[in-house]
Tab-separated table of C-alpha atoms in Angstrom:
chain	number	residue	atom	x	y	z
A	45	UNK	CA	-2.956	27.695	11.128
A	46	UNK	CA	-0.005	28.607	13.352
A	47	UNK	CA	-0.478	25.246	15.208
A	48	UNK	CA	-0.113	23.464	11.824
A	49	UNK	CA	3.116	25.346	11.067
A	50	UNK	CA	4.694	24.375	14.414
A	51	UNK	CA	3.565	20.719	13.949
A	52	UNK	CA	5.265	20.270	10.568
A	53	UNK	CA	8.272	22.116	11.793
A	54	UNK	CA	8.686	19.681	14.692
A	55	UNK	CA	8.355	16.789	12.091
A	56	UNK	CA	10.839	18.422	9.655
A	57	UNK	CA	13.584	18.764	12.455
A	58	UNK	CA	14.082	15.024	12.721
A	59	UNK	CA	13.175	13.736	9.211
A	60	UNK	CA	14.560	13.947	5.782
A	61	UNK	CA	12.269	13.144	2.715
A	62	UNK	CA	14.882	10.858	1.423
A	63	UNK	CA	14.652	8.480	4.534
A	64	UNK	CA	13.983	4.936	3.399
A	65	UNK	CA	11.058	2.936	4.749
A	66	UNK	CA	11.734	-0.323	6.349
A	67	UNK	CA	10.581	-3.404	4.447
A	68	UNK	CA	8.497	-6.048	6.342
A	69	UNK	CA	8.759	-9.819	5.851
A	70	UNK	CA	5.760	-10.613	8.065
A	71	UNK	CA	2.889	-12.239	6.116
A	72	UNK	CA	4.405	-11.464	2.742
A	73	UNK	CA	6.299	-13.709	0.396
A	74	UNK	CA	10.018	-13.471	0.229
A	75	UNK	CA	9.783	-12.590	-3.356
A	76	UNK	CA	7.688	-9.417	-2.779
A	77	UNK	CA	9.929	-8.340	0.201
A	78	UNK	CA	13.146	-8.895	-1.724
A	79	UNK	CA	11.978	-6.772	-4.735
A	80	UNK	CA	9.704	-4.364	-2.826
A	81	UNK	CA	12.040	-1.429	-3.498
A	82	UNK	CA	15.368	-0.425	-5.024
A	83	UNK	CA	18.046	-1.702	-2.649
A	84	UNK	CA	19.561	1.357	-1.129
A	85	UNK	CA	23.321	1.689	-1.680
A	86	UNK	CA	23.186	-0.913	-4.535
A	87	UNK	CA	22.920	0.195	-8.160
A	88	UNK	CA	20.179	-1.911	-9.708
A	89	UNK	CA	18.607	-2.465	-13.169
A	90	UNK	CA	15.128	-1.008	-12.940
A	91	UNK	CA	13.819	-3.713	-15.408
A	92	UNK	CA	15.487	-6.733	-13.740
A	93	UNK	CA	13.717	-6.022	-10.394
A	94	UNK	CA	10.309	-6.188	-12.086
A	95	UNK	CA	10.968	-9.732	-13.109
A	96	UNK	CA	12.835	-11.101	-10.065
A	97	UNK	CA	15.848	-11.543	-12.204
A	98	UNK	CA	19.232	-11.448	-10.500
A	99	UNK	CA	21.440	-8.377	-10.704
A	100	UNK	CA	24.705	-8.339	-12.552
A	101	UNK	CA	27.568	-9.303	-10.346
A	102	UNK	CA	29.721	-6.560	-12.006
A	103	UNK	CA	27.840	-3.323	-11.162
A	104	UNK	CA	30.022	-1.554	-13.686
A	105	UNK	CA	27.815	-3.007	-16.341
A	106	UNK	CA	24.641	-1.207	-15.016
A	107	UNK	CA	24.512	2.197	-16.700
A	108	UNK	CA	22.229	5.138	-16.069
A	109	UNK	CA	19.816	6.447	-18.549
A	110	UNK	CA	21.770	9.113	-20.487
A	111	UNK	CA	18.854	11.481	-20.512
A	112	UNK	CA	17.455	11.599	-17.044
A	113	UNK	CA	20.563	10.088	-15.153
A	114	UNK	CA	18.074	8.646	-12.677
A	115	UNK	CA	17.214	5.177	-13.726
A	116	UNK	CA	19.741	2.589	-14.576
A	117	UNK	CA	19.761	-0.644	-16.653
A	118	UNK	CA	22.154	-3.791	-17.322
A	119	UNK	CA	21.556	-3.891	-20.997
A	120	UNK	CA	19.878	-2.272	-24.001
A	121	UNK	CA	17.131	-4.895	-23.933
A	122	UNK	CA	16.198	-4.031	-20.341
A	123	UNK	CA	16.333	-0.367	-21.100
A	124	UNK	CA	14.031	-0.729	-24.143
A	125	UNK	CA	11.557	-3.014	-22.203
A	126	UNK	CA	11.346	-0.542	-19.260
A	127	UNK	CA	11.092	2.375	-21.676
A	128	UNK	CA	8.031	0.909	-23.307
A	129	UNK	CA	6.308	-0.124	-20.100
A	130	UNK	CA	7.285	2.632	-17.582
A	131	UNK	CA	10.069	5.066	-18.297
A	132	UNK	CA	8.846	6.798	-21.496
A	133	UNK	CA	6.267	8.340	-19.429
A	134	UNK	CA	8.653	9.874	-16.985
A	135	UNK	CA	12.152	10.378	-18.472
A	136	UNK	CA	11.887	13.965	-19.886
A	137	UNK	CA	10.395	15.108	-16.526
A	138	UNK	CA	13.025	13.352	-14.462
A	139	UNK	CA	15.611	14.987	-16.791
A	140	UNK	CA	13.816	18.348	-16.122
A	141	UNK	CA	13.573	18.941	-19.845
A	142	UNK	CA	10.019	19.531	-19.249
A	143	UNK	CA	7.704	20.120	-16.221
A	144	UNK	CA	4.852	17.834	-15.780
A	145	UNK	CA	1.719	19.780	-15.385
A	146	UNK	CA	0.445	20.016	-11.818
A	147	UNK	CA	3.327	18.178	-10.480
A	148	UNK	CA	4.339	21.053	-8.308
A	149	UNK	CA	2.323	22.409	-5.385
A	150	UNK	CA	0.686	25.684	-6.224
A	151	UNK	CA	-1.314	27.151	-3.375
A	152	UNK	CA	-3.155	29.394	-5.766
A	153	UNK	CA	-4.675	26.375	-7.522
A	154	UNK	CA	-4.695	23.790	-4.665
A	155	UNK	CA	-8.187	22.954	-3.653
A	156	UNK	CA	-7.040	22.272	-0.075
A	157	UNK	CA	-5.124	25.407	0.130
A	158	UNK	CA	-7.911	27.538	-1.247
A	159	UNK	CA	-10.694	25.972	1.095
A	160	UNK	CA	-8.259	26.639	4.091
A	161	UNK	CA	-7.711	30.224	3.163
A	162	UNK	CA	-11.354	30.859	2.585
A	163	UNK	CA	-12.388	29.142	5.918
A	164	UNK	CA	-9.845	31.240	8.020
A	165	UNK	CA	-7.661	30.039	10.814
A	166	UNK	CA	-10.118	30.608	13.535
A	167	UNK	CA	-12.830	28.418	11.927
A	168	UNK	CA	-10.166	25.893	10.783
A	169	UNK	CA	-9.491	25.378	14.522
A	170	UNK	CA	-13.234	24.629	15.171
A	171	UNK	CA	-13.555	20.897	15.864
A	172	UNK	CA	-16.899	20.750	13.909
A	173	UNK	CA	-15.567	22.364	10.740
A	174	UNK	CA	-14.992	19.542	8.196
A	175	UNK	CA	-12.329	21.395	6.040
A	176	UNK	CA	-9.172	19.413	6.131
A	177	UNK	CA	-6.668	21.853	4.649
A	178	UNK	CA	-3.429	21.045	2.958
A	179	UNK	CA	-0.052	20.188	4.502
A	180	UNK	CA	2.091	20.419	1.252
A	181	UNK	CA	2.463	24.150	1.536
A	182	UNK	CA	4.579	23.514	4.728
A	183	UNK	CA	5.965	20.004	4.525
A	184	UNK	CA	6.275	16.916	2.243
A	185	UNK	CA	8.668	17.752	-0.664
A	186	UNK	CA	6.989	16.666	-3.892
A	187	UNK	CA	10.126	14.890	-5.396
A	188	UNK	CA	11.735	11.349	-5.841
A	189	UNK	CA	14.993	10.339	-4.279
A	190	UNK	CA	17.659	7.697	-4.594
A	191	UNK	CA	21.054	6.816	-3.239
A	192	UNK	CA	24.263	8.444	-4.710
A	193	UNK	CA	26.326	5.814	-6.488
A	194	UNK	CA	29.177	8.245	-7.300
A	195	UNK	CA	28.549	7.815	-11.064
A	196	UNK	CA	27.304	11.339	-11.790
A	197	UNK	CA	23.658	10.270	-11.540
A	198	UNK	CA	21.019	12.324	-9.751
A	199	UNK	CA	19.982	11.676	-6.251
A	200	UNK	CA	16.659	13.488	-6.559
A	201	UNK	CA	14.282	14.712	-9.201
A	202	UNK	CA	11.045	16.542	-9.485
A	203	UNK	CA	7.869	14.343	-9.730
A	204	UNK	CA	7.307	12.954	-13.274
A	205	UNK	CA	3.540	12.700	-12.664
A	206	UNK	CA	0.774	15.110	-11.439
A	207	UNK	CA	0.123	15.633	-7.792
A	208	UNK	CA	-3.272	14.227	-6.516
A	209	UNK	CA	-3.804	17.418	-4.394
A	210	UNK	CA	-3.706	19.374	-7.735
A	211	UNK	CA	-5.783	17.262	-9.939
A	212	UNK	CA	-8.088	15.400	-7.512
A	213	UNK	CA	-6.927	12.026	-9.055
A	214	UNK	CA	-4.365	9.735	-7.259
A	215	UNK	CA	-2.471	6.988	-9.194
A	216	UNK	CA	-3.321	4.367	-6.406
A	217	UNK	CA	-5.889	4.156	-3.504
A	218	UNK	CA	-2.847	3.660	-1.168
A	219	UNK	CA	-1.293	7.053	-2.071
A	220	UNK	CA	-4.780	8.678	-1.739
A	221	UNK	CA	-5.169	7.122	1.545
A	222	UNK	CA	-1.737	8.232	2.830
A	223	UNK	CA	-2.478	11.760	1.706
A	224	UNK	CA	-5.823	11.934	3.711
A	225	UNK	CA	-4.195	10.534	6.707
A	226	UNK	CA	-1.561	13.394	6.641
A	227	UNK	CA	-4.333	15.941	6.246
A	228	UNK	CA	-6.173	14.366	9.205
A	229	UNK	CA	-3.205	14.586	11.446
A	230	UNK	CA	-2.756	18.328	10.457
A	231	UNK	CA	-6.516	18.935	11.055
A	232	UNK	CA	-6.369	17.285	14.433
A	233	UNK	CA	-3.288	19.406	15.399
A	234	UNK	CA	-5.172	22.582	14.347
A	235	UNK	CA	-8.208	21.753	16.450
A	236	UNK	CA	-6.110	20.446	19.504
A	237	UNK	CA	-7.743	17.083	19.221
A	238	UNK	CA	-6.918	14.855	22.090
A	239	UNK	CA	-5.514	12.212	19.839
A	240	UNK	CA	-2.971	14.743	18.760
A	241	UNK	CA	-2.090	16.325	22.099
A	242	UNK	CA	-2.145	13.473	24.557
A	243	UNK	CA	1.055	11.958	23.062
A	244	UNK	CA	2.475	14.594	20.692
A	245	UNK	CA	5.673	12.517	20.036
A	246	UNK	CA	3.577	9.613	18.729
A	247	UNK	CA	1.535	11.938	16.517
A	248	UNK	CA	4.685	13.617	15.143
A	249	UNK	CA	6.100	10.155	14.461
A	250	UNK	CA	3.023	9.095	12.547
A	251	UNK	CA	3.427	11.953	10.293
A	252	UNK	CA	7.086	11.302	9.658
A	253	UNK	CA	6.206	7.709	8.712
A	254	UNK	CA	3.313	8.742	6.529
A	255	UNK	CA	5.594	11.080	4.641
A	256	UNK	CA	8.169	8.320	4.195
A	257	UNK	CA	5.455	6.062	2.974
A	258	UNK	CA	4.294	8.556	0.292
A	259	UNK	CA	7.785	9.087	-0.955
A	260	UNK	CA	8.221	5.317	-1.161
A	261	UNK	CA	5.002	5.040	-3.158
A	262	UNK	CA	6.195	7.799	-5.505
A	263	UNK	CA	9.558	5.835	-6.001
A	264	UNK	CA	7.606	2.615	-6.964
A	265	UNK	CA	5.692	4.512	-9.658
A	266	UNK	CA	8.862	5.200	-11.640
A	267	UNK	CA	10.449	1.729	-11.281
A	268	UNK	CA	7.615	-0.791	-11.424
A	269	UNK	CA	5.111	-1.927	-14.034
A	270	UNK	CA	1.529	-0.730	-13.279
A	271	UNK	CA	-0.875	-3.174	-12.011
A	272	UNK	CA	-0.537	-6.294	-9.700
A	273	UNK	CA	3.328	-6.069	-9.619
A	274	UNK	CA	3.177	-2.462	-8.377
A	275	UNK	CA	0.537	-3.457	-5.773
A	276	UNK	CA	2.870	-6.130	-4.454
A	277	UNK	CA	5.642	-3.663	-4.021
A	278	UNK	CA	3.658	-1.079	-2.371
A	279	UNK	CA	1.870	-3.590	0.005
A	280	UNK	CA	5.212	-5.049	1.116
A	281	UNK	CA	6.284	-1.951	3.137
A	282	UNK	CA	6.019	-2.262	6.944
A	283	UNK	CA	5.080	1.330	7.748
A	284	UNK	CA	1.379	0.591	8.317
A	285	UNK	CA	2.334	-1.903	10.816
A	286	UNK	CA	4.489	0.595	12.527
A	287	UNK	CA	1.606	3.029	12.550
A	288	UNK	CA	-0.625	0.514	14.201
A	289	UNK	CA	1.871	0.357	17.113
A	290	UNK	CA	1.714	4.163	17.421
A	291	UNK	CA	-2.053	4.147	17.174
A	292	UNK	CA	-2.190	1.615	20.080
A	293	UNK	CA	-0.110	3.964	22.133
A	294	UNK	CA	-2.431	6.915	21.518
A	295	UNK	CA	-5.504	4.769	22.129
A	296	UNK	CA	-4.173	3.565	25.452
A	297	UNK	CA	-3.588	7.048	26.510
A	298	UNK	CA	-7.170	8.105	25.379
A	299	UNK	CA	-8.657	5.171	27.280
A	300	UNK	CA	-6.793	6.151	30.413
A	301	UNK	CA	-8.539	9.542	30.483
A	302	UNK	CA	-11.850	7.966	29.264
A	303	UNK	CA	-11.813	10.072	26.198
A	304	UNK	CA	-14.999	9.988	23.915
A	305	UNK	CA	-15.209	11.896	20.767
A	306	UNK	CA	-18.506	13.705	20.611
A	307	UNK	CA	-17.961	15.403	17.289
A	308	UNK	CA	-19.923	14.390	14.257
A	309	UNK	CA	-16.976	13.589	12.079
A	310	UNK	CA	-14.810	11.909	14.632
A	311	UNK	CA	-11.456	12.464	13.040
A	312	UNK	CA	-9.244	10.079	15.011
A	313	UNK	CA	-11.792	7.146	14.208
A	314	UNK	CA	-11.670	8.241	10.708
A	315	UNK	CA	-7.897	8.171	10.635
A	316	UNK	CA	-8.017	4.619	12.232
A	317	UNK	CA	-10.238	3.405	9.435
A	318	UNK	CA	-7.914	4.678	6.659
A	319	UNK	CA	-5.049	3.037	8.507
A	320	UNK	CA	-6.809	-0.263	8.530
A	321	UNK	CA	-7.239	-0.038	4.755
A	322	UNK	CA	-3.410	0.308	4.473
A	323	UNK	CA	-2.975	-2.697	6.816
A	324	UNK	CA	-5.554	-4.812	5.019
A	325	UNK	CA	-3.971	-3.837	1.704
A	326	UNK	CA	-0.800	-5.636	2.889
A	327	UNK	CA	-2.797	-8.865	2.462
A	328	UNK	CA	-4.460	-7.843	-0.743
A	329	UNK	CA	-1.824	-9.237	-3.117
A	330	UNK	CA	-1.796	-12.724	-1.308
A	331	UNK	CA	-5.589	-12.692	-1.286
A	332	UNK	CA	-5.815	-11.926	-5.008
A	333	UNK	CA	-3.313	-14.603	-5.753
A	334	UNK	CA	-5.297	-17.057	-3.614
A	335	UNK	CA	-8.555	-16.190	-5.391
A	336	UNK	CA	-6.720	-16.548	-8.766
A	337	UNK	CA	-5.303	-19.931	-8.005
A	338	UNK	CA	-8.387	-21.197	-6.064
A	339	UNK	CA	-9.350	-21.186	-2.444
A	340	UNK	CA	-10.020	-24.352	-0.381
A	341	UNK	CA	-13.609	-25.392	0.190
A	342	UNK	CA	-15.255	-22.948	2.611
A	343	UNK	CA	-18.357	-23.233	4.692
A	344	UNK	CA	-21.372	-21.314	3.687
A	345	UNK	CA	-20.982	-18.976	6.666
A	346	UNK	CA	-17.288	-18.175	5.898
A	347	UNK	CA	-18.160	-17.622	2.221
A	348	UNK	CA	-20.663	-14.941	3.334
A	349	UNK	CA	-18.384	-13.272	5.722
A	350	UNK	CA	-15.083	-13.542	3.787
A	351	UNK	CA	-14.190	-9.947	2.434
A	352	UNK	CA	-13.207	-10.670	-1.255
A	353	UNK	CA	-10.600	-8.581	-3.157
A	354	UNK	CA	-13.528	-7.037	-5.146
A	355	UNK	CA	-15.440	-6.204	-2.042
A	356	UNK	CA	-12.533	-4.657	-0.206
A	357	UNK	CA	-11.461	-2.462	-3.102
A	358	UNK	CA	-15.124	-1.331	-3.597
A	359	UNK	CA	-15.500	-0.263	-0.004
A	360	UNK	CA	-12.099	1.380	-0.001
A	361	UNK	CA	-12.967	3.373	-3.164
A	362	UNK	CA	-16.348	4.362	-1.791
A	363	UNK	CA	-14.682	5.695	1.382
A	364	UNK	CA	-12.129	7.706	-0.464
A	365	UNK	CA	-14.754	9.164	-2.843
A	366	UNK	CA	-16.910	10.206	-0.005
A	367	UNK	CA	-14.226	12.566	1.533
A	368	UNK	CA	-12.132	14.141	-1.213
A	369	UNK	CA	-11.432	17.328	0.587
A	370	UNK	CA	-13.506	17.420	3.697
A	371	UNK	CA	-14.351	15.132	6.745
A	372	UNK	CA	-17.896	13.570	6.521
A	373	UNK	CA	-19.935	12.283	9.410
A	374	UNK	CA	-18.407	9.240	10.775
A	375	UNK	CA	-21.614	7.393	10.644
A	376	UNK	CA	-21.560	7.789	6.801
A	377	UNK	CA	-18.312	5.918	6.762
A	378	UNK	CA	-19.619	3.190	9.073
A	379	UNK	CA	-22.525	2.731	6.716
A	380	UNK	CA	-20.298	2.327	3.662
A	381	UNK	CA	-18.190	-0.303	5.399
A	382	UNK	CA	-21.439	-2.190	6.461
A	383	UNK	CA	-22.589	-2.458	2.854
A	384	UNK	CA	-25.026	0.429	3.041
A	385	UNK	CA	-27.059	-0.788	5.994
A	386	UNK	CA	-26.509	0.002	9.614
A	387	UNK	CA	-29.376	-2.442	10.577
A	388	UNK	CA	-27.748	-5.775	10.860
A	389	UNK	CA	-27.937	-9.120	12.822
A	390	UNK	CA	-25.475	-10.035	15.416
A	391	UNK	CA	-23.327	-13.039	14.116
A	392	UNK	CA	-23.400	-14.499	17.604
A	393	UNK	CA	-27.018	-14.285	18.870
A	394	UNK	CA	-28.762	-13.236	15.693
A	395	UNK	CA	-30.309	-10.263	17.557
A	396	UNK	CA	-31.238	-7.231	15.435
A	397	UNK	CA	-28.790	-4.500	16.121
A	398	UNK	CA	-27.906	-0.897	14.718
A	399	UNK	CA	-24.221	-0.827	14.120
A	400	UNK	CA	-22.630	2.258	16.026
A	401	UNK	CA	-19.020	1.802	15.369
A	402	UNK	CA	-16.244	-0.136	13.603
A	403	UNK	CA	-13.709	-2.395	15.338
A	404	UNK	CA	-10.572	-4.156	14.034
A	405	UNK	CA	-8.591	-7.148	15.107
A	406	UNK	CA	-5.388	-5.241	15.202
A	407	UNK	CA	-6.507	-2.248	17.179
A	408	UNK	CA	-9.512	-3.277	19.307
A	409	UNK	CA	-9.944	-5.286	22.582
A	410	UNK	CA	-12.868	-7.386	21.495
A	411	UNK	CA	-13.286	-9.159	24.852
A	412	UNK	CA	-14.742	-5.902	26.462
A	413	UNK	CA	-18.429	-5.045	26.215
A	414	UNK	CA	-19.211	-2.101	23.940
A	415	UNK	CA	-21.912	-0.823	21.701
A	416	UNK	CA	-22.972	-2.803	18.514
A	417	UNK	CA	-20.177	-2.830	16.077
A	418	UNK	CA	-19.055	-4.084	12.743
A	419	UNK	CA	-15.674	-6.072	12.796
A	420	UNK	CA	-13.947	-5.112	9.527
A	421	UNK	CA	-11.187	-7.503	8.457
A	422	UNK	CA	-10.521	-10.500	6.207
A	423	UNK	CA	-13.504	-12.094	7.744
A	424	UNK	CA	-16.171	-9.459	8.615
A	425	UNK	CA	-19.276	-9.643	10.791
A	426	UNK	CA	-21.645	-7.492	12.925
A	427	UNK	CA	-21.869	-8.134	16.752
A	428	UNK	CA	-24.145	-6.805	19.495
A	429	UNK	CA	-21.321	-5.799	21.684
A	430	UNK	CA	-21.541	-8.793	24.183
A	431	UNK	CA	-18.023	-10.400	24.197
A	432	UNK	CA	-19.609	-13.885	24.423
A	433	UNK	CA	-20.995	-13.471	20.848
A	434	UNK	CA	-17.688	-12.418	19.612
A	435	UNK	CA	-15.947	-15.344	21.238
A	436	UNK	CA	-18.699	-17.814	20.014
A	437	UNK	CA	-18.102	-16.898	16.412
A	438	UNK	CA	-14.592	-16.035	16.111
A	439	UNK	CA	-12.637	-17.374	19.200
A	440	UNK	CA	-9.062	-16.273	19.909
A	441	UNK	CA	-6.978	-15.210	16.799
A	442	UNK	CA	-9.764	-16.379	14.521
A	443	UNK	CA	-8.693	-13.952	11.740
A	444	UNK	CA	-5.072	-15.270	11.810
A	445	UNK	CA	-5.758	-18.613	10.055
A	446	UNK	CA	-7.343	-16.986	7.036
A	447	UNK	CA	-4.452	-14.558	6.469
A	448	UNK	CA	-2.230	-17.685	6.689
A	449	UNK	CA	-4.340	-19.489	4.116
A	450	UNK	CA	-3.876	-16.562	1.689
A	451	UNK	CA	-0.066	-16.532	2.368
A	452	UNK	CA	0.271	-20.228	1.870
A	453	UNK	CA	-1.450	-20.373	-1.491
A	454	UNK	CA	0.440	-17.145	-2.501
A	455	UNK	CA	3.764	-18.680	-1.539
A	456	UNK	CA	3.136	-22.057	-3.270
A	457	UNK	CA	2.310	-20.193	-6.539
A	458	UNK	CA	5.129	-17.616	-6.390
A	459	UNK	CA	7.251	-19.381	-8.801
A	460	UNK	CA	4.372	-19.292	-11.374
A	461	UNK	CA	3.788	-15.534	-11.458
A	462	UNK	CA	2.938	-14.129	-14.726
A	463	UNK	CA	5.461	-11.607	-15.990
A	464	UNK	CA	2.751	-9.658	-17.644
A	465	UNK	CA	-0.331	-9.342	-15.456
A	466	UNK	CA	1.592	-10.289	-12.352
A	467	UNK	CA	-0.850	-13.096	-11.194
A	468	UNK	CA	-0.078	-16.706	-10.665
A	469	UNK	CA	-1.215	-19.671	-12.733
A	470	UNK	CA	0.014	-23.030	-11.563
A	471	UNK	CA	-1.574	-25.239	-14.224
A	472	UNK	CA	-1.270	-23.292	-17.403
A	473	UNK	CA	1.939	-21.313	-16.878
A	474	UNK	CA	3.904	-20.721	-20.197
A	475	UNK	CA	7.532	-19.899	-20.378
A	476	UNK	CA	8.947	-18.185	-23.494
A	477	UNK	CA	10.754	-20.909	-25.379
A	478	UNK	CA	13.221	-18.757	-26.889
A	479	UNK	CA	14.848	-16.581	-24.082
A	480	UNK	CA	13.492	-18.637	-21.200
A	481	UNK	CA	13.299	-15.372	-19.162
A	482	UNK	CA	9.549	-14.707	-19.072
A	483	UNK	CA	6.551	-16.798	-17.713
A	484	UNK	CA	3.032	-15.997	-18.698
A	485	UNK	CA	-0.247	-17.282	-17.185
A	486	UNK	CA	-1.778	-17.937	-20.511
A	487	UNK	CA	-1.753	-17.246	-24.245
A	488	UNK	CA	-3.473	-13.905	-24.009
A	489	UNK	CA	-0.803	-12.316	-21.652
A	490	UNK	CA	1.941	-14.063	-23.745
A	491	UNK	CA	0.642	-12.516	-27.044
A	492	UNK	CA	0.002	-9.151	-25.518
A	493	UNK	CA	3.545	-8.890	-24.095
A	494	UNK	CA	5.033	-10.141	-27.360
A	495	UNK	CA	3.220	-7.466	-29.243
A	496	UNK	CA	3.978	-4.750	-26.894
A	497	UNK	CA	7.685	-5.227	-26.554
A	498	UNK	CA	8.914	-8.723	-25.932
A	499	UNK	CA	9.457	-9.387	-29.777
A	500	UNK	CA	11.927	-6.699	-29.735
A	501	UNK	CA	14.107	-7.888	-26.726
A	502	UNK	CA	13.652	-11.602	-26.841
A	503	UNK	CA	16.814	-13.582	-27.746
A	504	UNK	CA	18.270	-17.007	-27.410
A	505	UNK	CA	21.261	-17.404	-25.059
A	506	UNK	CA	20.207	-14.901	-22.550
A	507	UNK	CA	22.300	-14.630	-19.444
A	508	UNK	CA	21.687	-17.311	-16.755
A	509	UNK	CA	20.567	-14.938	-13.981
A	510	UNK	CA	17.499	-14.035	-16.038
A	511	UNK	CA	16.507	-17.487	-17.060
A	512	UNK	CA	13.444	-19.095	-15.253
A	513	UNK	CA	12.995	-22.812	-14.790
A	514	UNK	CA	10.551	-25.214	-16.357
A	515	UNK	CA	7.223	-25.972	-14.744
A	516	UNK	CA	8.419	-28.420	-12.320
A	517	UNK	CA	11.242	-26.178	-11.210
A	518	UNK	CA	8.922	-23.174	-10.858
A	519	UNK	CA	6.598	-25.318	-8.656
A	520	UNK	CA	9.639	-26.256	-6.627
A	521	UNK	CA	10.429	-22.552	-6.281
A	522	UNK	CA	6.957	-22.003	-4.609
A	523	UNK	CA	7.292	-25.017	-2.432
A	524	UNK	CA	10.688	-23.841	-1.112
A	525	UNK	CA	9.286	-20.413	-0.448
A	526	UNK	CA	6.329	-21.994	1.389
A	527	UNK	CA	8.715	-24.067	3.529
A	528	UNK	CA	10.806	-20.937	4.309
A	529	UNK	CA	7.604	-19.157	5.454
A	530	UNK	CA	6.615	-22.045	7.524
A	531	UNK	CA	9.967	-21.775	9.360
A	532	UNK	CA	9.707	-18.151	9.759
A	533	UNK	CA	6.226	-18.503	11.191
A	534	UNK	CA	7.354	-21.084	13.639
A	535	UNK	CA	9.972	-18.732	14.851
A	536	UNK	CA	7.256	-16.098	15.331
A	537	UNK	CA	5.219	-18.690	17.502
A	538	UNK	CA	2.497	-19.024	14.758
A	539	UNK	CA	0.970	-22.315	13.478
A	540	UNK	CA	0.889	-22.406	9.646
A	541	UNK	CA	-1.121	-25.549	9.360
């Protein structure tokens, strides 16, 4: 337990919970990057960012909520709409008029803390002990933060929602995954796992970035509408990509000493699987957009191997449900990812194999011989371990074109994104004929939003910065966005065609 204390102290010496994550533009549309979080140092209307409306040129018109002094709005209409869809669930807790039940870490009622106490520090340090413990008692302040605009508003506030550690229920799979990864790093520190000790600086940096990511996710909860729009915002952050770089550093060090994890639970491999879920989630909004708009004609083989949005989320949920508070045998996780069967056929030579491990495009050198594995990515398949089979089926950078297909379709439909469900609809997009500020994918979303709040805020003569163009103009927005992405990809040395 003392090892864990020193680990989190090292992290806290160089990191503040209010540190802002860096936003990535790689593989994401400009729209989702531009509005992925509240711009630091710039006062913004919380409702306008949900609908990609421009902010007022005169920031003095953006006023904070009189009660909580944490969220700001450019008009009464924006305040009312955001209240109905988001803020009414948070305001009194941000204002500290009430305390959200189980929003604060209470070691006496925290499952992780109680299990850690019952297990004892000696047994917690046993590599074969599956109890993860809880880092919240030592680090990771459960709060939300924002910049100081000099207007008397708050710069931090207690969480206006319950902590997943206290309730066992997380608002998103992304947050749940981040929490488990933080607990895994702490567990590996306690057991002196080689992945933790071989490059302590990289391990510490991982924890700092995960902590920043969790605070970023908490912040999105209080600003963005739940659903696909919220997913776009969370998926746009670049921290998982930064974590991949750190994981590669650690893997290279481990390979240099020929490390082989002989424990049943293999915590470092479990950590990397969870990291891959976060990385793959960055492509989830474009994939969902592409599936909504319509994918190009695919061969039967590609259709069978393509990981759909439904399949991805199902596997992700099953993995999280399998390890709520403790590590599980690594083979259990491998089996879940393989669809429940370790007995597979090699995609290259059709040889019957028993999958022994998971591999990933962004972490693995697939040109080396290895035990039979399952390649988990946008296009997934099993391989016997012979590099020739992998090269035969995939070739170099085979996963890249499919990610670009998703990005291309998502880009082109970005101007037709529904302001209710967040999904695009190029052929049947409907703009509110009165205020011209909202676009809907169909009659159902339009009517649901009208009944919920739009009838109360819709008005003629709305300011120009909020108005959205007609169908032709919206398609041009998508086309222009696609052209900008092509230019960016060419700068990166990638072929978008």
